[in-house]
Coordinates of C-alpha atoms in Angstrom, one line a residue:
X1 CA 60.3 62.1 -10.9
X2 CA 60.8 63.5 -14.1
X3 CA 63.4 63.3 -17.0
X4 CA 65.7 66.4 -18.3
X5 CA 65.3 66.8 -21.9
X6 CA 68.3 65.7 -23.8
X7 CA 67.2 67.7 -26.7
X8 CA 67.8 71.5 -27.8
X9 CA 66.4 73.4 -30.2
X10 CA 68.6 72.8 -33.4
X11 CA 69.1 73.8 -37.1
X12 CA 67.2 72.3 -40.2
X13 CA 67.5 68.9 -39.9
X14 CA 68.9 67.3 -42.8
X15 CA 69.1 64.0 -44.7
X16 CA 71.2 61.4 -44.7
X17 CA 73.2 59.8 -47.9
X18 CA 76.3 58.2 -49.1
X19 CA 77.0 58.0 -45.5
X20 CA 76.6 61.4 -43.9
X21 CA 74.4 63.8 -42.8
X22 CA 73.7 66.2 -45.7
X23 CA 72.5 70.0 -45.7
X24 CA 69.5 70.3 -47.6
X25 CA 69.1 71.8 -50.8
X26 CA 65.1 72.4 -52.1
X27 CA 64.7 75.5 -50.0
X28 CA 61.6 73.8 -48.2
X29 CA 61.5 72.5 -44.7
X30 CA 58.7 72.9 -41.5
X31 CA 58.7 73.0 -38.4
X32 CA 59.4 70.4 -35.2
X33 CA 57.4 70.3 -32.2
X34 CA 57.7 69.8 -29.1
X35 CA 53.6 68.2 -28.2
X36 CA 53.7 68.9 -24.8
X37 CA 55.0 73.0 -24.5
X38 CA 54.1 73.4 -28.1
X39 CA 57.9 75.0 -28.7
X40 CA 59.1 74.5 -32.1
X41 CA 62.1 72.3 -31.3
X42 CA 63.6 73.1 -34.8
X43 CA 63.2 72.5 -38.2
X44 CA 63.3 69.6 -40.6
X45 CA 64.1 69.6 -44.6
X46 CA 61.7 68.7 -47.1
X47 CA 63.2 66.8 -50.4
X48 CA 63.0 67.7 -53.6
X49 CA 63.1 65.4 -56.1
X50 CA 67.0 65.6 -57.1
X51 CA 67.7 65.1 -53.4
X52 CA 65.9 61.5 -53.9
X53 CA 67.5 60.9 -56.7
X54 CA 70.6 61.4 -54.8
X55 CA 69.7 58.9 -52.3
X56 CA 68.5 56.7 -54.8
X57 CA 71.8 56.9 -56.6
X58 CA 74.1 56.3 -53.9
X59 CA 71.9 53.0 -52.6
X60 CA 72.1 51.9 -56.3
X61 CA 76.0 52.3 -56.4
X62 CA 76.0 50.7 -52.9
X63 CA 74.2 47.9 -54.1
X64 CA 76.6 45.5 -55.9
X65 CA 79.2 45.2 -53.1
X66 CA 76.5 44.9 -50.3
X67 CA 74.4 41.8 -51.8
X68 CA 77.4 40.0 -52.8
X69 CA 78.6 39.6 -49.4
X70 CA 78.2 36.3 -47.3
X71 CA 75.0 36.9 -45.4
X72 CA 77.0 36.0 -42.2
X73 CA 79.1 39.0 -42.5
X74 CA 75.8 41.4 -43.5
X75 CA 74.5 39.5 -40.0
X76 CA 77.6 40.8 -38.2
X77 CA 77.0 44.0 -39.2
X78 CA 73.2 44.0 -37.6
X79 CA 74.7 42.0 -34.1
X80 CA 77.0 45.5 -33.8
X81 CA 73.8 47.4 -35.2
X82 CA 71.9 45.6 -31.9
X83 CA 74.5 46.0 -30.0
X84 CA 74.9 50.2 -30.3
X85 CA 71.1 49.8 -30.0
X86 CA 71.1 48.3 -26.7
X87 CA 73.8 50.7 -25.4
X88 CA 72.0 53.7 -26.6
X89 CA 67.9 52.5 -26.0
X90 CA 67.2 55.2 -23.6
X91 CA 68.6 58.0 -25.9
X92 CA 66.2 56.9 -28.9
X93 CA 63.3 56.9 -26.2
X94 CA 64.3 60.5 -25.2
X95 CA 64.4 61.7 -28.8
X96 CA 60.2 60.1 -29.1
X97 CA 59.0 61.8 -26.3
X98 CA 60.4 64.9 -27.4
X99 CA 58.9 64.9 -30.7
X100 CA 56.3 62.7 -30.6
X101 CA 55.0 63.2 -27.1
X102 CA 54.1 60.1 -26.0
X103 CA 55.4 58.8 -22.5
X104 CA 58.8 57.8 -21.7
X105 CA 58.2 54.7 -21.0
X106 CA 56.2 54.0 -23.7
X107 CA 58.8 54.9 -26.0
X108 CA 61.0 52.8 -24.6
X109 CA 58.7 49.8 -25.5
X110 CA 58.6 50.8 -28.6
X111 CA 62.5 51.1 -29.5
X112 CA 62.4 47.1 -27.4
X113 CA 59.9 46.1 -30.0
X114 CA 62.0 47.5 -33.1
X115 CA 65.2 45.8 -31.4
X116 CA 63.3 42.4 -31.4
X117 CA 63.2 42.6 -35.3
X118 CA 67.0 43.3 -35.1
X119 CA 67.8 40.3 -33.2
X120 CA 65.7 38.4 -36.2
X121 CA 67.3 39.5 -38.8
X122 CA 70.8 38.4 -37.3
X123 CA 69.5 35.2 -38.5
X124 CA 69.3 35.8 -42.0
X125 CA 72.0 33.2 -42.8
X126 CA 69.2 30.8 -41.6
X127 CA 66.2 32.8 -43.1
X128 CA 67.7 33.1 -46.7
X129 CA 68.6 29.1 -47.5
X130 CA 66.8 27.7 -50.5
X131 CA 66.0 24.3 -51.1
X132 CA 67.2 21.6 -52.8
X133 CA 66.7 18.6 -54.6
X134 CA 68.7 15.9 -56.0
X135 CA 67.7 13.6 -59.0
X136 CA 64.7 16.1 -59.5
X137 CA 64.9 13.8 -63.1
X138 CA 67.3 11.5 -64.2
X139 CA 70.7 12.9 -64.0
X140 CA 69.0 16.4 -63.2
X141 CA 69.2 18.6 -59.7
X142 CA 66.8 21.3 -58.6
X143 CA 67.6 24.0 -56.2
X144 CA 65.7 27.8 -55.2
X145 CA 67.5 30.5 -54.1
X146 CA 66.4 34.1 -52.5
X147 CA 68.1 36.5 -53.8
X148 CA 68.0 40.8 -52.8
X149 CA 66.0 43.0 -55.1
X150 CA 68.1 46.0 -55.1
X151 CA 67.1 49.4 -53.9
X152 CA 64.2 49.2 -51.8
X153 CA 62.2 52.2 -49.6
X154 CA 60.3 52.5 -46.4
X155 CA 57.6 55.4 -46.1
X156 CA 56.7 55.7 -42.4
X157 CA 54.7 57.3 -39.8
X158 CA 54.7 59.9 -37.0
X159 CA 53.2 57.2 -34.4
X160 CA 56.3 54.7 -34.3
X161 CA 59.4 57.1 -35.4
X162 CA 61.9 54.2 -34.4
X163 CA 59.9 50.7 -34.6
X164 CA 58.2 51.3 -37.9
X165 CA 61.0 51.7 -39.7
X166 CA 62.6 48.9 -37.8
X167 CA 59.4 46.7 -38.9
X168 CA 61.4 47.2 -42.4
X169 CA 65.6 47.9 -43.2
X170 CA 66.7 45.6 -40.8
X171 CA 65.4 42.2 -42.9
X172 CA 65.9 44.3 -45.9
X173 CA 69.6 45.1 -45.2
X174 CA 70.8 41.7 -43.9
X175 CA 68.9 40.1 -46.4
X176 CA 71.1 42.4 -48.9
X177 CA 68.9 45.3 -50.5
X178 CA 69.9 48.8 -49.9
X179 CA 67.8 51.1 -47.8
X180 CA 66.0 54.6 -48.4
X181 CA 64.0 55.9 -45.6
X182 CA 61.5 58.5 -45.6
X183 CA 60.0 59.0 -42.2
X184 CA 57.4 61.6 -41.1
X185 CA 58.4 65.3 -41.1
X186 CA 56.8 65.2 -37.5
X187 CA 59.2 63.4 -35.9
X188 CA 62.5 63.1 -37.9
X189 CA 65.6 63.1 -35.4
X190 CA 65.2 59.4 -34.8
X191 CA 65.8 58.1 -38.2
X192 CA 69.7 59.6 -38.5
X193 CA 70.6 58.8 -34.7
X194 CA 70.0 54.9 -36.6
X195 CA 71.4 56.0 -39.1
X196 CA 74.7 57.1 -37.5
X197 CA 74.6 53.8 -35.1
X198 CA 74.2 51.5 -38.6
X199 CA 77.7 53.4 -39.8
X200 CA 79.3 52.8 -36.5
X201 CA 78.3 49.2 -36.5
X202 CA 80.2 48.7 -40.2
X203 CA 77.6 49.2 -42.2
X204 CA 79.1 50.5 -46.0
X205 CA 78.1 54.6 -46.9
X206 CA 75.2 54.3 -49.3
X207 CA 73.5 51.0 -47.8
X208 CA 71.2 53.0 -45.3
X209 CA 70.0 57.1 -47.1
X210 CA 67.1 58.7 -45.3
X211 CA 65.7 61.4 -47.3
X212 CA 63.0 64.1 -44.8
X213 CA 60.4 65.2 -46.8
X214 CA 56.4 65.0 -47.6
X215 CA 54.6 64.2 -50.8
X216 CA 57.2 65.5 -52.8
X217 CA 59.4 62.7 -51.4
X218 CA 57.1 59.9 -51.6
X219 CA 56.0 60.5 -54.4
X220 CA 59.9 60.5 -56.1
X221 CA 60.1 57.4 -54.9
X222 CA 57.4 55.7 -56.1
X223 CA 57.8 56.8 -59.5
X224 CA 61.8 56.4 -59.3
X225 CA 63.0 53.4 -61.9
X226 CA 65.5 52.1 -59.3
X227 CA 63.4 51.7 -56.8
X228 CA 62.4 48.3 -56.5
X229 CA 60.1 48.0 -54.0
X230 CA 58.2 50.3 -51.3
X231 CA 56.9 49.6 -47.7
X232 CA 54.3 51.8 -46.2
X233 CA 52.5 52.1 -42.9
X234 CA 49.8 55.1 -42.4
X235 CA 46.1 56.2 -43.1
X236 CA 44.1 53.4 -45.3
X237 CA 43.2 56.6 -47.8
X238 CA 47.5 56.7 -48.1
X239 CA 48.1 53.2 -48.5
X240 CA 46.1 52.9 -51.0
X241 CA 47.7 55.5 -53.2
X242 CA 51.2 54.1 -52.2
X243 CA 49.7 50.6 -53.6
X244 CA 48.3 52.0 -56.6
X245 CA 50.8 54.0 -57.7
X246 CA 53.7 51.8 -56.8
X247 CA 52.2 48.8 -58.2
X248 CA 51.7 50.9 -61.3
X249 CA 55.4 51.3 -61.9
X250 CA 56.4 48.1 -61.7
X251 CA 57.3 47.8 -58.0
X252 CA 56.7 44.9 -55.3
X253 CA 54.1 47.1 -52.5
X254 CA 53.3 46.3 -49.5
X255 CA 51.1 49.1 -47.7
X256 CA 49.5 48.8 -44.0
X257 CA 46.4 51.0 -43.6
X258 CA 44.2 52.5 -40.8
X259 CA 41.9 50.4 -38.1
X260 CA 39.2 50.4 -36.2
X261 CA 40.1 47.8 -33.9
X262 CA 37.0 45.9 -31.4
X263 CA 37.9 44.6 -28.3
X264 CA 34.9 42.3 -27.0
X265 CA 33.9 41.4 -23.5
X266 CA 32.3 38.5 -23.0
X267 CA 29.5 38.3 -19.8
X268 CA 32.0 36.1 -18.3
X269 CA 35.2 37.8 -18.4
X270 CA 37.4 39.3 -15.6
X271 CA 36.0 42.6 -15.2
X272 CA 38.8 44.0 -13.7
X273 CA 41.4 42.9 -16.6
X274 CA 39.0 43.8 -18.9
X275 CA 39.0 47.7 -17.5
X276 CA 42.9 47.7 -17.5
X277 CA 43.1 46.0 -21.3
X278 CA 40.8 48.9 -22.6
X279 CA 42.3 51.7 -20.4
X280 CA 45.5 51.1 -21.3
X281 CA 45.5 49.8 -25.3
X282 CA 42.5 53.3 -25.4
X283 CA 44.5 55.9 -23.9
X284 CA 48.1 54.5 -24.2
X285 CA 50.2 56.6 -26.7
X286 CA 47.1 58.9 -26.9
X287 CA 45.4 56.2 -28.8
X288 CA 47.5 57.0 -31.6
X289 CA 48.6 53.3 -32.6
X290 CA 47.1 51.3 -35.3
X291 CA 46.8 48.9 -32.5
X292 CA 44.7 51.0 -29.9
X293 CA 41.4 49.7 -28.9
X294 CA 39.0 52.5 -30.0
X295 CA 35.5 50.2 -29.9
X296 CA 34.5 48.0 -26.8
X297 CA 32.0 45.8 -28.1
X298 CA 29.7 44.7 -24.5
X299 CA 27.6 41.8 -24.5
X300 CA 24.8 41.2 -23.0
X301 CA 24.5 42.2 -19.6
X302 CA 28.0 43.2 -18.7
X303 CA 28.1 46.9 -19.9
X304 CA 26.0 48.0 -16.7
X305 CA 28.8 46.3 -15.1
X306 CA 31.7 47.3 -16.8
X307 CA 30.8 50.6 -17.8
X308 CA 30.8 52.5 -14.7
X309 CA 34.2 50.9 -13.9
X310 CA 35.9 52.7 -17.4
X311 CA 34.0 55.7 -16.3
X312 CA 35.9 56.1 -13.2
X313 CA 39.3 54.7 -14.8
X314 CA 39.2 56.9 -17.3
X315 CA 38.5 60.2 -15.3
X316 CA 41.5 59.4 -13.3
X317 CA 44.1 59.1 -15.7
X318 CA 47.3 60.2 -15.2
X319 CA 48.2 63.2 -18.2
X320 CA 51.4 64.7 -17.9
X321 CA 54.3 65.7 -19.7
X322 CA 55.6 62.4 -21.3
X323 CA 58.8 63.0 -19.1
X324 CA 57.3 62.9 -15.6
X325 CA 58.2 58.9 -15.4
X326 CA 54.4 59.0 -13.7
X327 CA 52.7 59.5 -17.1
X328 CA 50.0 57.6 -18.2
X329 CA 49.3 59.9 -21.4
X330 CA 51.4 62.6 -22.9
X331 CA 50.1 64.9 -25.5
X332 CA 48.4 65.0 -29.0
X333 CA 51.3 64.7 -31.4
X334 CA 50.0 68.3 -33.5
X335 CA 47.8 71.0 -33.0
X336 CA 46.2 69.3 -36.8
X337 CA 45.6 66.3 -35.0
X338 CA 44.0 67.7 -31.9
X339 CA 41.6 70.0 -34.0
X340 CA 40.5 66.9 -35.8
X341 CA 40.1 64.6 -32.9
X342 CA 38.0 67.2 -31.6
X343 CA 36.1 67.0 -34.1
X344 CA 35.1 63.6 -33.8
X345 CA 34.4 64.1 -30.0
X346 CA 31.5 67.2 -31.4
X347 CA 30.2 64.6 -34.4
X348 CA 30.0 62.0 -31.8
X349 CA 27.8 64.3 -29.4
X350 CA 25.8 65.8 -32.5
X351 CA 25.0 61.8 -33.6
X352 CA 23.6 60.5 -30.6
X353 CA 26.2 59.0 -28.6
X354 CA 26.2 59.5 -24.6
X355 CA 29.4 61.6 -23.4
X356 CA 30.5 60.0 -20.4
X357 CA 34.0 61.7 -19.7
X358 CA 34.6 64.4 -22.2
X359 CA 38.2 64.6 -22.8
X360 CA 38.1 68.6 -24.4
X361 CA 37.6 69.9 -20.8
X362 CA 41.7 68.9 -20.2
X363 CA 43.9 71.4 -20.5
X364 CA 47.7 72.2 -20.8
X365 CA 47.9 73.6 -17.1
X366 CA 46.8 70.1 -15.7
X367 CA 49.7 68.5 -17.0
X368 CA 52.2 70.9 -15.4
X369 CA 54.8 73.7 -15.6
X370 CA 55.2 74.6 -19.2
X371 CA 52.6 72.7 -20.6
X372 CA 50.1 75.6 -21.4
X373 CA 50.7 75.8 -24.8
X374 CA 50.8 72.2 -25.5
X375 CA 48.3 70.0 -27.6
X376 CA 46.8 68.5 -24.4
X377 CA 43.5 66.1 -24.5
X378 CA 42.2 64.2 -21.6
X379 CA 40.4 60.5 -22.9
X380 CA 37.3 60.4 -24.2
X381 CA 34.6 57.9 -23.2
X382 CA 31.1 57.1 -25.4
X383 CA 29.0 55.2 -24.3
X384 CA 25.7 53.6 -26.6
X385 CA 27.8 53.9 -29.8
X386 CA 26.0 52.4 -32.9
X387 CA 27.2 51.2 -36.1
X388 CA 25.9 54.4 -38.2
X389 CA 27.8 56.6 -36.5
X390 CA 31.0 58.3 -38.0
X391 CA 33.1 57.7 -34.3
X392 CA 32.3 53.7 -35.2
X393 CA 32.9 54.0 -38.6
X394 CA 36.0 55.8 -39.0
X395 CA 39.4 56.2 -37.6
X396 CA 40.1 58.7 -35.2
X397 CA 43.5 58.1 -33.8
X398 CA 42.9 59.4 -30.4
X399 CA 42.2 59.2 -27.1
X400 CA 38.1 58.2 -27.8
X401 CA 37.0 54.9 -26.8
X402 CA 33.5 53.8 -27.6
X403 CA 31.2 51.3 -26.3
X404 CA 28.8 49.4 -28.4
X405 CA 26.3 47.0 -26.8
X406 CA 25.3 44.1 -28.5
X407 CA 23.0 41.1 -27.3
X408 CA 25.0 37.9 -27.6
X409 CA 28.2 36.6 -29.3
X410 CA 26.7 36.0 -33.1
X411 CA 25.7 40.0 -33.1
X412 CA 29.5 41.0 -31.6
X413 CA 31.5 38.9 -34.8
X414 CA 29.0 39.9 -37.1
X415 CA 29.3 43.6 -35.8
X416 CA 32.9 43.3 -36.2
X417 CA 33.1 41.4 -39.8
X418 CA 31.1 43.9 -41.4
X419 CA 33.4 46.9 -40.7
X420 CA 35.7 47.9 -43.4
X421 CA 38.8 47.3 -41.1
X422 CA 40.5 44.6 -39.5
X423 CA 43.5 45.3 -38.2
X424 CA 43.5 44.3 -35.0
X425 CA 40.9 42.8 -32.4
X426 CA 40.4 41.0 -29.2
X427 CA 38.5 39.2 -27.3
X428 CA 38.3 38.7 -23.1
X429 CA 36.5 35.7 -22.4
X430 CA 37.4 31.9 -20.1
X431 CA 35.1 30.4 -22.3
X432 CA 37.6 27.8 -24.2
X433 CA 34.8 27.5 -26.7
X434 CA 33.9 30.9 -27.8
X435 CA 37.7 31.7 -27.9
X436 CA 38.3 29.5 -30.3
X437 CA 35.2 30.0 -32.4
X438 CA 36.0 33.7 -32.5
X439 CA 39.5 33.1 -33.5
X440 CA 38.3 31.1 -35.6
X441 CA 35.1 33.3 -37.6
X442 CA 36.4 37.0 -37.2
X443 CA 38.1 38.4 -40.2
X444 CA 40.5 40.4 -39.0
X445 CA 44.3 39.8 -39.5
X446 CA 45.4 39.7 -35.7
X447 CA 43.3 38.4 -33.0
X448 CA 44.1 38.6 -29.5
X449 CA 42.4 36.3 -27.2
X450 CA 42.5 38.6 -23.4
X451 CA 45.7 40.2 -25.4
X452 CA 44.2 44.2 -25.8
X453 CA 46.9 44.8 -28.0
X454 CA 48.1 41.4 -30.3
X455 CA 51.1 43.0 -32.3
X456 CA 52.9 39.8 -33.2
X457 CA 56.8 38.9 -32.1
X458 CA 59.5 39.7 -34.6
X459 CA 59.0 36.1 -36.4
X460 CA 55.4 36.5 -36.9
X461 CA 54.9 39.2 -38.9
X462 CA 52.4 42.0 -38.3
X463 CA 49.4 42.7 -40.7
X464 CA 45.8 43.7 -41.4
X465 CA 43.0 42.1 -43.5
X466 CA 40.7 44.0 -45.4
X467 CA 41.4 47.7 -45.7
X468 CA 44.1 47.6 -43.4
X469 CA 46.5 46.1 -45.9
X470 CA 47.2 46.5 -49.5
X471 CA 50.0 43.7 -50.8
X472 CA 50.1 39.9 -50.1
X473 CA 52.4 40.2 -47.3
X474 CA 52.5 41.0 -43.7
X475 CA 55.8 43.3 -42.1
X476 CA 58.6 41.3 -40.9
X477 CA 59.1 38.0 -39.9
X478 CA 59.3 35.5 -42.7
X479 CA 57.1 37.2 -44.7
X480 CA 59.0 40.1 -44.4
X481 CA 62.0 38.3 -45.8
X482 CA 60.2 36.9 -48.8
X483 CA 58.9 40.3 -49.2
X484 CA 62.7 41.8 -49.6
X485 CA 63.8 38.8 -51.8
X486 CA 63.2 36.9 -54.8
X487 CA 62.9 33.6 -55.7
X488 CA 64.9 32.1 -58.3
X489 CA 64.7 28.2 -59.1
X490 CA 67.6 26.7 -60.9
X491 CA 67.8 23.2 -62.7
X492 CA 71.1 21.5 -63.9
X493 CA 72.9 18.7 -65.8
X494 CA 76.4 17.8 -67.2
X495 CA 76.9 16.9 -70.7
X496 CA 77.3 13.2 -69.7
X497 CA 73.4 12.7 -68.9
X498 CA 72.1 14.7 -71.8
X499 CA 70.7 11.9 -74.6
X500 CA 71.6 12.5 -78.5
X501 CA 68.8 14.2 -80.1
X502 CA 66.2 17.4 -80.0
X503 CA 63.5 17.5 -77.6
X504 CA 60.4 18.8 -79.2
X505 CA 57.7 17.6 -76.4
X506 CA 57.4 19.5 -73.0
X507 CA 60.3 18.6 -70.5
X508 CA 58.6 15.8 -68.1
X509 CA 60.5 13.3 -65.0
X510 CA 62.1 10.6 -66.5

């Protein structure tokens, strides 16, 4: 069964400020994809500098009105935001897979996971109380309170056109910022079909901009007075630019880097879950997740097990176009990102590594009627990876899985504590023990424990050690909160309390 498109080829697509969409004005723009026919599905603008400034401006002048509302009725405004959501879910999974490629159903997990942060930020009445203290010192009260920062702005990537950004304006609206987007130029429809649902659920023209662009864009922001703080999610090499150069003006950054995330199989785990776990957080959205497991780590005896089982799983997948609802795997999202995955797949070969299913022998006619021209890849399997290689060391972000063999438990932490990354890892094991000392001893930011893929729920907060994150705070969740507010304290007295006479000694509790 299969899935019409709901997409036609279209005009440039535009911005989005004071409230509408906007035809674009720098004369640049490139072109959209379809992955899996390799059509250009149309075209999308690229900023210029003035058009940021425009957004920038229109946030600013939205600014005062929107943060001096009650947070209860900026929490209305995201229950009708969740509520258009919910009705439309499908249609934002539609618009992925067209431009993104991966499968339907896929993409419909990811717009569930970016609704999960819109239901937590319909709390913000809750998340945004300070505290209090009475009789901090005689006749003296103490209280915090978090207040919004202003205009803030979320760079994002091609990999999670709806949830990324949803990682970031929802907390920052509700907790009364306003919001400019800039999401990938690879997939752009998605950011101003939420955009258009945010003015239909009330919220005020200038609160939400989304400005399509490339460095141009980001780099307007960054340097933009106004703009008080800048989330980022993308390549480590990125993030830390985005940190550097943010920081450097003066803005709050918080910027989520690349991976190379281990997933390792104890002698004593279920074989059979352990198969599905990598299959699936491998291959699943072409690899090309933060979160995909690109590096089983084997120990001890258990890869002459295991191994011949991901041979055969992996040789079977199921790679079609992301609309047949049978799809395992769609596409590569560009032709770039093919070539370069390919790549990796000839540097593996060339270091050493041993090919076991070679996912460059796939092509666009296996996936079905129209797919010839696509950017098609089947996975990739390696087996006797080693650390020196370039497909352990770096990130691929792509269907390549490979399989490291180490001798016991000490060798598999220390394996995975020495790697530059640590994004995300896990471990399949029914040894209480080692799960806990693993948890425990790895450092890497989130640990699943026979959970492939441990992205954390919306109150959690999602984020990297290493250099996998540059900032002091994770995405969402209460950290996210803190993240898009500032702390102010205030202390207070009335004339009646105050004793005659200067003060000349530092204030202490009397």
């Amino acid at each position: 069964m299969s899935l019409a498109p709901t997409t036609a080829p279209q005009a440039t697509i535009g911005h989005y400020l004071d409230g509408r969409i906007t035809a674009p004005s720098s004369g640049r723009s490139q072109e959209v994809f379809n992955p899996a026919t390799g059509a250009v599905s149309g075209h999308v603008a690229l900023a210029s500098t003035a058009e940021v400034d425009a957004a920038v401006a229109s946030a600013q002048a939205a600014f005062p009105a929107w943060s001096d509302l009650p947070p209860l009725r900026r929490a209305r405004v995201m229950f009708k935001f969740l509520e258009l959501l919910n009705q439309n879910k499908d249609k934002l999974a539609h618009m992925i897979t067209a431009e993104h490629g991966k499968v339907f159903t896929d993409a419909q997990g990811e717009v569930s996971r970016g609704i999960d942060i819109v239901e937590f930020a319909c709390g913000i009445p809750q998340l945004l109380k300070g505290d209090f203290t009475d009789q901090v010192s005689t006749g003296i009260d103490n209280w915090t309170l978090r207040q919004p920062l202003g205009v803030v702005a979320g760079i994002t990537p091609f990999n999670f056109p709806v949830m990324v950004p949803m990682w970031m304006f929802p907390e920052a609206i509700a907790a009364g910022n306003c919001f400019v987007l800039k999401p990938s130029p690879i997939d752009p429809s998605p950011s101003l079909f939420m955009a258009d649902l945010l003015k239909q659920a009330g919220l005020p023209d200038g609160v939400f901009n989304v400005v399509q662009g490339d460095k141009e864009a980001v780099d307007a922001l960054l340097v933009h007075p106004d703009v008080k703080a800048v989330s980022f999610v993308g390549s480590t090499p990125i993030a830390n630019y985005i940190y550097e150069t943010g920081a450097r003006h003066g803005k709050r950054v918080q910027a989520l880097g690349g991976a190379k995330n281990h997933m390792v199989v104890m002698p004593d785990a279920d074989l059979e879950q352990a198969v599905d776990a990598l299959i699936g957080a491998g291959y699943g959205s072409a690899g090309e997740r933060c979160m995909a497991i690109s590096v089983a780590v084997l120990v001890g005896n258990v890869a002459d097990k295991l191994i011949p089982m991901l041979e055969a799983r992996a040789k079977t997948l199921v790679i079609k176009n992301g609309v047949e609802l049978d799809a395992e795997m769609g596409p590569i999202v560009t032709s770039a990102a093919h070539q370069r995955i390919t790549g990796y797949i000839d540097t593996g070969v060339k270091e050493g590594a041993k090919l076991l299913v070679d996912g460059r022998i796939f092509k666009g006619t296996q996936a079905g009627a129209g797919c010839d021209k696509g950017f098609w890849m089947g996975g990739t399997l390696f087996d006797h990876v080693t650390p020196d290689m370039r497909i352990y060391k770096e990130e691929i972000f792509g269907p390549v899985l490979g399989c490291v063999r180490v001798k016991d438990f000490a060798e598999a932490v220390n394996l995975i504590n020495a790697h530059e990354f640590g994004n995300g890892v896990s471990c399949f094991t029914r040894d209480g023990h080692v799960a806990r000392e693993f948890s425990r001893r790895i450092q890497v930011g989130m640990v699943g424990i026979n959970v492939p893929i441990p992205v954390p729920m919306a109150w959690h907060g999602f984020g990297g050690w290493k250099k996998s994150l540059f900032g002091d705070m994770h995405a969402y969740g209460e950290e996210g909160v803190r993240f898009y507010t500032k702390q102010k304290s205030i202390m207070q007295r009335w004339p009646e309390s105050i004793g005659k006479g200067a003060e000349f000694v530092m204030p202490t509790a009397k």
